[in-house]
Coordinates of C-alpha atoms in Angstrom, one line a residue:
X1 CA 0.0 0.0 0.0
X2 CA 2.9 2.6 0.2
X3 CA 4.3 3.7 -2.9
X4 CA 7.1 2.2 -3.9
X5 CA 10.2 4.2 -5.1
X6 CA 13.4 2.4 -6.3
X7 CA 15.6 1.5 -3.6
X8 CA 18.7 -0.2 -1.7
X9 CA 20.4 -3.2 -2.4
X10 CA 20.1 -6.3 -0.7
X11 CA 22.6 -9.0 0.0
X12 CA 21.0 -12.2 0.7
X13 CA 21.5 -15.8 0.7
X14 CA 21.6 -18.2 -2.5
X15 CA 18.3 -20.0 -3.0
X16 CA 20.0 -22.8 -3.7
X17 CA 21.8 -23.2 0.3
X18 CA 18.3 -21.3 1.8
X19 CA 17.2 -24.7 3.4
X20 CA 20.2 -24.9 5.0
X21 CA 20.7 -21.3 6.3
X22 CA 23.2 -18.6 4.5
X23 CA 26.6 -20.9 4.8
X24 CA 28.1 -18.6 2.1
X25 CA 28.5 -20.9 -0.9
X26 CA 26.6 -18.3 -3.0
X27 CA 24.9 -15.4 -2.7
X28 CA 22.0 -13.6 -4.1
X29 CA 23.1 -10.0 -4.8
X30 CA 19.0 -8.4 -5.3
X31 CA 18.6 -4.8 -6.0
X32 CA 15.7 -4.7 -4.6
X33 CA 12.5 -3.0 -4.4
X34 CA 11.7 0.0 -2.4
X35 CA 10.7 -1.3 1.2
X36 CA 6.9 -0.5 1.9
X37 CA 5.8 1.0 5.2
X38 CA 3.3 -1.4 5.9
X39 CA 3.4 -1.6 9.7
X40 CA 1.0 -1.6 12.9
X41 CA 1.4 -0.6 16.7
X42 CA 4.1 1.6 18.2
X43 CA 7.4 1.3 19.8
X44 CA 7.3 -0.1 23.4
X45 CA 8.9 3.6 24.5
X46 CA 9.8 6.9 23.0
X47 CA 12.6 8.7 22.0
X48 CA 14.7 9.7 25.3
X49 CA 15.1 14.0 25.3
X50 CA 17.9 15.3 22.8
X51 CA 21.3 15.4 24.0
X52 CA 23.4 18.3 23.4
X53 CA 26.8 15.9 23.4
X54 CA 29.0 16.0 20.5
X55 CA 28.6 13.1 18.3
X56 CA 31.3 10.3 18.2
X57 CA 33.6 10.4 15.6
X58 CA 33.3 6.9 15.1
X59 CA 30.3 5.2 13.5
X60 CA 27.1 5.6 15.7
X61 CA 24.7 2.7 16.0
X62 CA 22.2 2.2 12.9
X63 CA 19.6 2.9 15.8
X64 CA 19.3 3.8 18.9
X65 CA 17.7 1.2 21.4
X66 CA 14.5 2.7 23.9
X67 CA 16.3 4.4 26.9
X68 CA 19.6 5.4 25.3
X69 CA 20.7 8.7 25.5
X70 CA 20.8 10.3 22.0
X71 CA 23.9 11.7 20.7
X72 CA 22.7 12.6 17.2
X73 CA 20.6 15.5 18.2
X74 CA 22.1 18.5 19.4
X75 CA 23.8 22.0 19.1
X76 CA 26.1 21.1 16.4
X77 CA 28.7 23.0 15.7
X78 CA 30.3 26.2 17.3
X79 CA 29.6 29.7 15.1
X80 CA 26.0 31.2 13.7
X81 CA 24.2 30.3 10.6
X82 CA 24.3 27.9 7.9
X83 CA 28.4 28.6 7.6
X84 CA 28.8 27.3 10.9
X85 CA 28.1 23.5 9.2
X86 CA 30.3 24.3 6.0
X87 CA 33.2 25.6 8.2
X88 CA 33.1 22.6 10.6
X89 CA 36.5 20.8 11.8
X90 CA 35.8 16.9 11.6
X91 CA 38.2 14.2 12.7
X92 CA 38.4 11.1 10.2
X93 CA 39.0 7.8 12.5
X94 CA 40.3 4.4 11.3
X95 CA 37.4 2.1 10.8
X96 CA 37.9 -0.9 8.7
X97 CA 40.7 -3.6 7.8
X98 CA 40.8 -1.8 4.5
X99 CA 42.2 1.4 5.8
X100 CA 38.8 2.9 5.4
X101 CA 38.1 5.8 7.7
X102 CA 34.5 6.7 9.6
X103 CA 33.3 10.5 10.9
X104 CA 30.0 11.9 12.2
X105 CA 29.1 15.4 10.7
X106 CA 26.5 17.7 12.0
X107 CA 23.8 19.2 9.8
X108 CA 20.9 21.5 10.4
X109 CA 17.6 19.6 11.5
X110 CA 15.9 22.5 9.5
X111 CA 17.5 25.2 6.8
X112 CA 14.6 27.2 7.3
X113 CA 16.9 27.7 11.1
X114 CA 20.3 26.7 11.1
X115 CA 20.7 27.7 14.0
X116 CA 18.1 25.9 15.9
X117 CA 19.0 21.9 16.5
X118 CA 21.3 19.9 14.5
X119 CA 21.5 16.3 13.5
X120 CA 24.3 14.0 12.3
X121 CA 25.2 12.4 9.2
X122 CA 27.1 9.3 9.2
X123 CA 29.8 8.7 6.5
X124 CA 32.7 6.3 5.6
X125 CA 35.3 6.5 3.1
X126 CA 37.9 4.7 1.1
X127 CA 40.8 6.8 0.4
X128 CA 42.1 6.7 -2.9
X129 CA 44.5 4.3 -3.8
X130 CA 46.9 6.1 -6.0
X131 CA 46.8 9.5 -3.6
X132 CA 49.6 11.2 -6.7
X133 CA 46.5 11.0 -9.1
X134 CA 44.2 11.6 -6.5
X135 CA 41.0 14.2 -7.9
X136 CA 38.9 14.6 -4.8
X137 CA 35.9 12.4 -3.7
X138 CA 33.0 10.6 -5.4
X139 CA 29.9 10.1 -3.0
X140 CA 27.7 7.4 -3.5
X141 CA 24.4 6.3 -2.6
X142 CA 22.2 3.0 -3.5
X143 CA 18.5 4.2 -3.9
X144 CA 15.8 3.8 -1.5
X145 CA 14.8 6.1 -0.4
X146 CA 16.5 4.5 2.7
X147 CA 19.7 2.7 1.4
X148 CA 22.6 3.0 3.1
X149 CA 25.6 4.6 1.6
X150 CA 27.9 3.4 4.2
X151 CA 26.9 -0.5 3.5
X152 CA 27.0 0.3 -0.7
X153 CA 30.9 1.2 0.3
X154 CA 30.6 -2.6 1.2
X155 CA 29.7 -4.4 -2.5
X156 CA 29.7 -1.7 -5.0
X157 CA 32.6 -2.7 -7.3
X158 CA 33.9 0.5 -9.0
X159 CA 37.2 0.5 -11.6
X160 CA 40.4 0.5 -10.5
X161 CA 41.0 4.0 -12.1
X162 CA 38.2 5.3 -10.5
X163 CA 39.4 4.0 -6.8
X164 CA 42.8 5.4 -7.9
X165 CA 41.5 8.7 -8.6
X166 CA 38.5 9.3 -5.8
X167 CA 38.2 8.7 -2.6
X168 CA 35.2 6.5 -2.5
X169 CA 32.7 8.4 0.3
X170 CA 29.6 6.6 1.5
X171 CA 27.2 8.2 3.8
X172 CA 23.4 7.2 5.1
X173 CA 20.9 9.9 4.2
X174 CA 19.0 11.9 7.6
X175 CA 17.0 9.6 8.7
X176 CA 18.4 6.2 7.7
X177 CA 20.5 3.5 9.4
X178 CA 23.4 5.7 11.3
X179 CA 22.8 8.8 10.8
X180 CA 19.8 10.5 12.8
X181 CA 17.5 7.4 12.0
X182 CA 13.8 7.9 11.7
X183 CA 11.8 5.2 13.8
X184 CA 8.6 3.9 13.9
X185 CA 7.5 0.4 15.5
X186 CA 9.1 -2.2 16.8
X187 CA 11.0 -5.4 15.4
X188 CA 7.0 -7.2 16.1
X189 CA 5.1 -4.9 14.7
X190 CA 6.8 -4.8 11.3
X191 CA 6.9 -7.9 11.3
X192 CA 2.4 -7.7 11.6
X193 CA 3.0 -5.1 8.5
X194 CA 5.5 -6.6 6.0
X195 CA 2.9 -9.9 6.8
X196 CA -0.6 -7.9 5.8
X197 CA -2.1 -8.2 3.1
X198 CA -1.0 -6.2 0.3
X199 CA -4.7 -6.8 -1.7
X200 CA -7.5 -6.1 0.5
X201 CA -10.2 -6.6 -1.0
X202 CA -13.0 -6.8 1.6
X203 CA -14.5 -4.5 3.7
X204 CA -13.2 -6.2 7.0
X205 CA -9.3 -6.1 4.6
X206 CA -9.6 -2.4 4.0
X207 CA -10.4 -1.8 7.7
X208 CA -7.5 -3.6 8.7
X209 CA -5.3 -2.2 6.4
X210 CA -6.2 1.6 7.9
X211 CA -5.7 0.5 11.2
X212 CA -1.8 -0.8 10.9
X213 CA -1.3 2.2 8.7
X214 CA -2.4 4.6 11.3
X215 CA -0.9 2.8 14.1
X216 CA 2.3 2.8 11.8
X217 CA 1.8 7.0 11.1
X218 CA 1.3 7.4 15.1
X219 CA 5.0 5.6 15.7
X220 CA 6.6 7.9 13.3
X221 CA 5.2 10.9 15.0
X222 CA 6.0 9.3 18.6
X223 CA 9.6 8.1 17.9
X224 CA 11.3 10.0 15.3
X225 CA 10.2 13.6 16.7
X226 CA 10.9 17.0 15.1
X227 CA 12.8 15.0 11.9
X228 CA 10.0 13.4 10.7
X229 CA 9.4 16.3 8.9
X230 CA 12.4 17.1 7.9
X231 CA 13.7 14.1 5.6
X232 CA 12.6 15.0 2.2
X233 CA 15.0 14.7 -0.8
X234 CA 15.6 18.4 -0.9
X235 CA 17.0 18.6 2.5
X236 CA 19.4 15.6 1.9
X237 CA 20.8 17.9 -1.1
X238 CA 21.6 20.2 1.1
X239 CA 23.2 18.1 3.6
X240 CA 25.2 16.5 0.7
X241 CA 26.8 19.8 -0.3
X242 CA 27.7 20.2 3.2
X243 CA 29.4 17.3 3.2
X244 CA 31.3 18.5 -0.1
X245 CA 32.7 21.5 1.8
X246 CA 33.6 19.3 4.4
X247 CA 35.8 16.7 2.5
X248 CA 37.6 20.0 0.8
X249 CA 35.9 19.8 -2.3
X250 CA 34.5 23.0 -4.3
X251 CA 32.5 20.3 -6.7
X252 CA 30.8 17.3 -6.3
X253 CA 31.7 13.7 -7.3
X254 CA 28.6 11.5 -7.0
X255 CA 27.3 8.1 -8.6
X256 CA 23.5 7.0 -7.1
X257 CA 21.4 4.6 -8.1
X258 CA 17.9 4.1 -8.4
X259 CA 16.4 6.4 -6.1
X260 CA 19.9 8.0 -5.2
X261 CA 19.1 9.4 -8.7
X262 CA 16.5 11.3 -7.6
X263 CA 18.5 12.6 -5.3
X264 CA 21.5 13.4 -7.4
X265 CA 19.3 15.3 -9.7
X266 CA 18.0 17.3 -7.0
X267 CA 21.5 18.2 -5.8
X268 CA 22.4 19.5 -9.6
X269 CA 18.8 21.8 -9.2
X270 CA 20.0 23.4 -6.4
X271 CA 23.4 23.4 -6.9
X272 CA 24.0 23.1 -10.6
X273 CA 27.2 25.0 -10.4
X274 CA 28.5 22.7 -7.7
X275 CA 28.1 19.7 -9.9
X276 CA 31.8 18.2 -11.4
X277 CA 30.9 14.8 -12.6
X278 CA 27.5 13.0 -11.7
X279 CA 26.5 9.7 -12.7
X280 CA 22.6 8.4 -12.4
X281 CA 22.4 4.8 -13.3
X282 CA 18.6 3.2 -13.0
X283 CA 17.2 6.9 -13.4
X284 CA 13.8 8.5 -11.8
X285 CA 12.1 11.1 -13.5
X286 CA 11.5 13.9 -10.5
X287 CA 9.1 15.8 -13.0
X288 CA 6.4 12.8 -13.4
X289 CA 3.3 12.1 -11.1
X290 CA 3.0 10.1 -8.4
X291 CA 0.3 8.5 -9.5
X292 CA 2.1 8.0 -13.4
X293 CA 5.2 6.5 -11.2
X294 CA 3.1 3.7 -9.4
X295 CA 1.5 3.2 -12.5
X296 CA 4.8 3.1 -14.3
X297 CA 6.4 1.0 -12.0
X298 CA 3.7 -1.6 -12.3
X299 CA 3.9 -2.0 -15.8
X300 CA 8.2 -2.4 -15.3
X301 CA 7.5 -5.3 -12.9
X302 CA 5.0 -6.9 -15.4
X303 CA 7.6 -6.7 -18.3
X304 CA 10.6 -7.6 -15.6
X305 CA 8.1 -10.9 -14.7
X306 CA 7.4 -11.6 -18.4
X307 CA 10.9 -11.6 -19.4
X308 CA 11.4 -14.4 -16.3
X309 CA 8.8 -16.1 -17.4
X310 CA 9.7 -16.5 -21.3
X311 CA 13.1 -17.8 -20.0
X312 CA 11.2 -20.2 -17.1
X313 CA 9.3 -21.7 -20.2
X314 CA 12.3 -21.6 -22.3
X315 CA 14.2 -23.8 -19.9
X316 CA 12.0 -26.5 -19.8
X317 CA 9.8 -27.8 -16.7
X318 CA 8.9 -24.3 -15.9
X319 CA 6.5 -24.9 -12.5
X320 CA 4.0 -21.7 -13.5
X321 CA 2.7 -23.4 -17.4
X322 CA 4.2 -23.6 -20.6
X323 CA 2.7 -20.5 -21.6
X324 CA 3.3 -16.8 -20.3
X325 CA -0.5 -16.7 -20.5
X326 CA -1.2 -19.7 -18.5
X327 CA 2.4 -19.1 -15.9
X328 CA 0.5 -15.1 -15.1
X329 CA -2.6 -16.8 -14.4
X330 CA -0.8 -19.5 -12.4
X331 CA 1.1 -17.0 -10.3
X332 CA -2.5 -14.9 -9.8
X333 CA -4.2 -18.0 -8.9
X334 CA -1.2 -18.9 -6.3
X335 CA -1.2 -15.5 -4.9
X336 CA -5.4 -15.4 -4.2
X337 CA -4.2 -19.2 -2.9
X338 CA -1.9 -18.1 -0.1
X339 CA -4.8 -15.2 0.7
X340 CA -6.8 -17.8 1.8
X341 CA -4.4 -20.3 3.2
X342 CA -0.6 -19.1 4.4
X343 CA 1.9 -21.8 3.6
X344 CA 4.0 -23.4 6.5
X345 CA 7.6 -22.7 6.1
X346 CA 11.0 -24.4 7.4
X347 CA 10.3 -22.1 11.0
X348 CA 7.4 -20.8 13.0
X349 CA 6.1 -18.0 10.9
X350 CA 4.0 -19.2 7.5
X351 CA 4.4 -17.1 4.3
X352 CA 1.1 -14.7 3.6
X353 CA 0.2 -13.0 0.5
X354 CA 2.1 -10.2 2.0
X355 CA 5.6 -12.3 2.2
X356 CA 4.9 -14.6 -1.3
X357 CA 4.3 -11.4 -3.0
X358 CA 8.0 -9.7 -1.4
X359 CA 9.6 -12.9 -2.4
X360 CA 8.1 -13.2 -5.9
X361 CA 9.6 -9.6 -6.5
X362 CA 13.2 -9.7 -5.2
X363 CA 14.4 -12.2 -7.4
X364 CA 12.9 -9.8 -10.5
X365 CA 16.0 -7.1 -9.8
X366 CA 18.3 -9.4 -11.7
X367 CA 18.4 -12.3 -14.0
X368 CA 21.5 -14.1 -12.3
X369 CA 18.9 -14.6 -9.8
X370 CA 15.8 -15.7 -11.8
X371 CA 17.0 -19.2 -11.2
X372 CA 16.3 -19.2 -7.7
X373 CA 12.9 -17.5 -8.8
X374 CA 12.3 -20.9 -10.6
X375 CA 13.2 -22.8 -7.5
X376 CA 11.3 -20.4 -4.5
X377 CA 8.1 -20.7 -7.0
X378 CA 8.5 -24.9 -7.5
X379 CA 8.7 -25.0 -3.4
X380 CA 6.0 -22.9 -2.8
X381 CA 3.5 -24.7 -5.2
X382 CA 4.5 -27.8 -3.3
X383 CA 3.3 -26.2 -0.5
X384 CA 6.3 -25.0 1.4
X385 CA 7.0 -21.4 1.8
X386 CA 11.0 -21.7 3.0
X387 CA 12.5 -20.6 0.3
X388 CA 9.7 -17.2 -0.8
X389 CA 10.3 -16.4 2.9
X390 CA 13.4 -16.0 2.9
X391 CA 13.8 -13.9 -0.3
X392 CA 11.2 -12.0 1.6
X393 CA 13.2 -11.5 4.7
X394 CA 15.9 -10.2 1.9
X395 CA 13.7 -7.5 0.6
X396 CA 13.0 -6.6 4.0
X397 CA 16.3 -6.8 5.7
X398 CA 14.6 -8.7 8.3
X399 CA 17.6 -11.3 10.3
X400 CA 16.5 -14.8 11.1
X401 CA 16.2 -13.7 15.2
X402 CA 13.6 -11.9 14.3
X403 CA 15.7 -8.2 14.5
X404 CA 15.9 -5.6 11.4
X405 CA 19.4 -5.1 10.1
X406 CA 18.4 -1.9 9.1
X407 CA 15.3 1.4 9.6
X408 CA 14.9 1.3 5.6
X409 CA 10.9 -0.5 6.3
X410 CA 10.4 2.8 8.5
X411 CA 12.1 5.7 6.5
X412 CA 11.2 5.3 2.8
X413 CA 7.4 6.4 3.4
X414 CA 8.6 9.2 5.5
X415 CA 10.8 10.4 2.5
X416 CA 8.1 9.7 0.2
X417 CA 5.5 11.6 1.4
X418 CA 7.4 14.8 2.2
X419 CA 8.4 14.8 -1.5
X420 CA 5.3 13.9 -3.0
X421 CA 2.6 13.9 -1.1
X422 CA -0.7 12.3 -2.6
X423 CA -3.8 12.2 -1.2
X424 CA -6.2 9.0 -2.4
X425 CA -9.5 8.4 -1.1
X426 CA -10.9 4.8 -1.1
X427 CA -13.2 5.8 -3.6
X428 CA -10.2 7.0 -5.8
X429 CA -8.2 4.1 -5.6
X430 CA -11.0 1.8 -6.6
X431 CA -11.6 3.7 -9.3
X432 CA -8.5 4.0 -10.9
X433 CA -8.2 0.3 -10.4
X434 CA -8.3 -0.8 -14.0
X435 CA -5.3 1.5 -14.9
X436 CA -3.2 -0.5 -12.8
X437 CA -5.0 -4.0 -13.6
X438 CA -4.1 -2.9 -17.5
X439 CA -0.5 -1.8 -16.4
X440 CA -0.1 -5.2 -14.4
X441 CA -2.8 -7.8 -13.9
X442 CA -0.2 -9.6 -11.6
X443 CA 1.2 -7.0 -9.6
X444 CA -1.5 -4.2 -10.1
X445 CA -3.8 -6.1 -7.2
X446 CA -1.0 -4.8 -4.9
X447 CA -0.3 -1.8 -7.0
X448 CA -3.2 0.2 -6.7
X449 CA -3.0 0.7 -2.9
X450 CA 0.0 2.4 -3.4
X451 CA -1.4 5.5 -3.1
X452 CA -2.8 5.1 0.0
X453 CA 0.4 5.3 2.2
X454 CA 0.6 9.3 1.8
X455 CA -3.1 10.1 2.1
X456 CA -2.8 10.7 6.2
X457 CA 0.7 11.3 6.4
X458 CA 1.3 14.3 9.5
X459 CA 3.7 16.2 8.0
X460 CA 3.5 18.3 4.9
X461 CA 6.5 19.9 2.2
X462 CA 8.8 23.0 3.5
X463 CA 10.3 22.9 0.0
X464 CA 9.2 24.3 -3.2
X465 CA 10.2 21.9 -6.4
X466 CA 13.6 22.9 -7.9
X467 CA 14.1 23.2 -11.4
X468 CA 15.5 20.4 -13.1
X469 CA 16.3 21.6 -15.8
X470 CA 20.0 22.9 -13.7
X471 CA 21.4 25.2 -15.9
X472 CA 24.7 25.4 -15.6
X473 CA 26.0 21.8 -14.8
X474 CA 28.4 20.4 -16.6
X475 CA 27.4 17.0 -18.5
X476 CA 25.2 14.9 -16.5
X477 CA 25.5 10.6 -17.0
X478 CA 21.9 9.2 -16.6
X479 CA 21.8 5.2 -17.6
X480 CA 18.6 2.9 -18.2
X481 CA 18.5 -0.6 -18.4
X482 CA 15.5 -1.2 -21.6
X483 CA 13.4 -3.7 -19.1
X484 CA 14.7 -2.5 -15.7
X485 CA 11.5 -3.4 -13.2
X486 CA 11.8 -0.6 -10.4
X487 CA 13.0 2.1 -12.5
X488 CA 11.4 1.9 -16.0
X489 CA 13.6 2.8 -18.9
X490 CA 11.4 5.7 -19.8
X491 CA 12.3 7.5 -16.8
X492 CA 16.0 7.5 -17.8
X493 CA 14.8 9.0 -21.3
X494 CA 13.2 11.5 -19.6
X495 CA 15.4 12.6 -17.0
X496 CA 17.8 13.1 -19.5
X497 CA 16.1 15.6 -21.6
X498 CA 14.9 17.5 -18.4
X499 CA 18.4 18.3 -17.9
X500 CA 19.9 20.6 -20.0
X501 CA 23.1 18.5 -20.1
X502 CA 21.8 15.1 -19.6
X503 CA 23.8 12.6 -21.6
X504 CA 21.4 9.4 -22.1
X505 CA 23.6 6.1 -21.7
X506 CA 21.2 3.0 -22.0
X507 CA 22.0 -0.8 -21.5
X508 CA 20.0 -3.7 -23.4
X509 CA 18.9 -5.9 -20.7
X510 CA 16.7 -6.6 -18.0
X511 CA 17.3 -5.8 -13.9
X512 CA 17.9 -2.9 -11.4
X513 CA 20.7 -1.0 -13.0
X514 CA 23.5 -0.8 -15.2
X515 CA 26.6 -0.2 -13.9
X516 CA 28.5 -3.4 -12.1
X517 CA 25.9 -6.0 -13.7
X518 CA 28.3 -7.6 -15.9
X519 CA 28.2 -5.2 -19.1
X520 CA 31.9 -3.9 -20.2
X521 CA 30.3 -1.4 -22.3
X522 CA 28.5 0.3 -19.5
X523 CA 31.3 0.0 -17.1
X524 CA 34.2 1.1 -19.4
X525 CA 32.3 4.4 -20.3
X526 CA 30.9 5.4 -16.6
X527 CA 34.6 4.7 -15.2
X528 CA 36.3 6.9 -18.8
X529 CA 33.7 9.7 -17.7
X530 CA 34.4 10.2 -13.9
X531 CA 38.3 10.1 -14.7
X532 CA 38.5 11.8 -17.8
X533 CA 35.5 13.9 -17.5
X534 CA 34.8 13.3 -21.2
X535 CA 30.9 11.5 -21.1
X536 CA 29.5 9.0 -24.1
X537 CA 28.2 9.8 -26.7
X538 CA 24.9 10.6 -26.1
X539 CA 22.1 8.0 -27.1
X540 CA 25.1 5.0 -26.6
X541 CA 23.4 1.3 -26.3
X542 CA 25.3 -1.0 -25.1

């Protein structure tokens, strides 16, 4: 029910060694789907009163547990104003076997008044490797909204000339994992929300489905505080241009994905003279609808499933039909199944339409992994839900002790609705049920709630939309991938002609993003760009 943006990257086991736990003989590497927000009762006790400590310099906790003092709220730094942030002194500390180095910088809670309270932002970097060539740094960030920057550091597999040249600088957005974090519900109750169902279509559904979403909006307000409304897109700009003084650069470096494009292209409109080189791989149009992007996004999962399923049938044996007919009807039919009747699994939980449908999607984000679709689906029509719960539990970040490895459940609806708020009444969804039915008559079910998850939100924009178009930044790198299921092609297309210098790169293929996905062509011309500066020519397919 909450709209879905394009988001983080999960690591999670193989399929093949999920009966047997993650032992590490494989692994699953699924760009995943934006987390929903579909959650239920509060948090067992608020947020303790702000602390007006200095941050460590270290890497704070991805949350902070009921009844800890904070240390990520406070004074920030000495001085008046917004300079006060720009002109900070920060201390970079060893963190990693790598030589990688960690530091906590403050940021305003609000930039309509710097100087009222400040938050931090957590960040991590690799220095460069060859520091004679080194050019500056090159901030990254995976999508979301909620990924973490600091964990991307972690698996994203840039070229050896890039490394050489940049220090490679991940950092967690305001609001997610260990920066600030926003917070909602407990470990429990998410686990009640990721579970509900995602296609109510009942009276006594619907009713349930407002209840856990207001429960869910109540937490937010109770636990996160003052941030909650202060998380939007715009305002992580800013912070990212603080951070640009802070590392001593007078431009910005930056590759995002997914919905780290959105937020790229939102630095560039408010800073489009800042901008040096700027990649955007698995692009978002900012311009289009919300209600076009759900739709939109719909119709990228159907063609991501369809191009599974052609390759299920072509392999021979494929569990859903011979037919992509028959195999979408099959997968419906399984769906309304597990409505009725949740399957047991290799634990104590049982997969709901809520986790089959999670599990179904993960493996969409890349076809190394549609294998292990074949194999989650060929359990699960057996009647054992082991193998879709634990893609699920990949999507979600969820550990097998029950615990979240991350807030990203909690924060991408927060983000959402502050940028685009969109208000849906019942009576509007059902109605516009047949565009998403037409878009998706597998995933449009679940698609059309989408709307929903902003129609009560508490807090409301402080931001007016930038322009775009940023006039005055140098050439701007925006990759598609043609069947790409979160982050439909045509965005990329777009986005690129919004920008005055948007350079179109596009990749023939299907999954999340281009760059690191096994394509030379797209690889070779994202790492010439960032150290030569010089960007490909525009329209290149590769």
């Amino acid at each position: 029910m909450a709209r879905r943006k394009p988001s983080l990257v999960v690591a999670a086991c193989a399929a093949a060694s999920l009966l047997a736990g993650c032992s590490g003989a494989a692994t699953i590497a699924s760009k995943s789907p934006a987390s929903t927000s579909r959650s239920s009762a509060p948090r067992s006790s608020p947020a303790p009163p702000p602390s007006t400590a200095a941050p460590s310099q270290g890497l704070p906790p991805r949350s902070v547990a009921p009844n800890t003092p904070r240390r990520d709220f406070g004074p920030g730094p000495a001085g008046h104003g917004l300079q006060r942030f720009y002109h900070q002194h920060v201390t970079w500390k060893a963190c990693g076997p790598r030589g990688d180095q960690c530091a906590t910088i403050w940021v305003p809670l609000d930039y309509h008044h710097p100087d009222g309270q400040s938050i931090i932002i957590a960040t991590k970097r690799q220095p460069a490797t060859d520091p004679a060539e080194r050019e500056g740094s090159l901030f990254i960030n995976p999508g979301g909204p909620g990924g973490s920057g600091i964990d991307y550091l972690s698996y994203v597999d840039f070229g050896s000339s890039v490394t050489a040249h940049y220090d490679i600088v991940g950092f967690d957005p305001r609001g997610v994992g260990r920066s600030t974090p926003v917070e909602c519900v407990s470990d429990r109750a998410l686990d009640t929300y990721v579970a509900s169902d995602p296609t109510p279509d009942t009276a006594a559904e619907i009713r349930r489905m407002q209840q856990l979403w207001t429960h869910f909006t109540r937490g937010c307000v109770q636990h996160t505080g003052p941030l909650l409304g202060h998380v939007s897109t715009i305002e992580a700009a800013k912070d990212m241009d603080i951070l640009r003084a802070v590392v001593g650069d007078a431009k910005l470096n930056y590759f995002g994905a997914s919905y780290g494009t959105y937020l790229g292209a939102t630095y560039a409109a408010l800073f489009p003279t800042k901008v040096r080189r700027m990649v955007l791989d698995g692009a978002i149009d900012p311009l289009e609808s919300p209600h076009a992007s759900e739709i939109g996004q719909a119709a990228g999962f159907q063609r991501a499933l369809d191009a599974y399923l052609r390759y299920c049938i072509g392999q021979g044996s494929c569990p859903l039909g011979s037919s992509v007919p028959a195999a979408e009807q099959r997968l419906n039919a399984f769906f309304k199944q597990v409505d009725r009747h949740p399957l047991p699994t290799s634990s104590s939980r049982r997969l709901t339409e809520g986790l089959a449908w999670l599990g179904v999607i993960v493996p969409l984000y890349s076809r190394a992994n549609w294998q292990y679709e074949t194999l989650a689906l060929s359990q699960a029509l057996q009647g054992n839900g082991a193998i879709l719960l634990r893609l699920s539990d990949a999507y979600t970040s969820r550990n097998p002790d029950g615990t979240y490895k991350d807030n990203s459940m909690q924060v991408q609806s927060a983000v959402n609705c502050l940028d685009k708020p969109e208000h849906a009444t019942l009576k509007q969804i059902e109605a516009g049920k047949g565009a998403f039915l037409k878009a998706s008559p597998v995933f449009g079910p679940a698609a059309m709630w989408w709307p929903y998850a902003c129609s009560n939100w508490p807090k409301k924009p402080s931001w007016p939309q930038p322009d775009y178009a940023a006039p005055g930044a140098p050439p701007i790198v925006v990759i598609g991938t043609t069947r790409d299921p979160a982050t439909p092609y045509e965005q990329a297309v777009r986005l690129s002609k919004e920008l005055d210098s948007g350079v179109l790169l596009s990749r023939n293929g299907d999954g999340h993003t281009a760059y690191d996905s096994g394509n030379p062509c797209i690889d070779d011309a994202v790492n010439n760009y960032l150290v030569t500066g010089t960007p490909p020519k525009p329209g290149t397919m590769c």
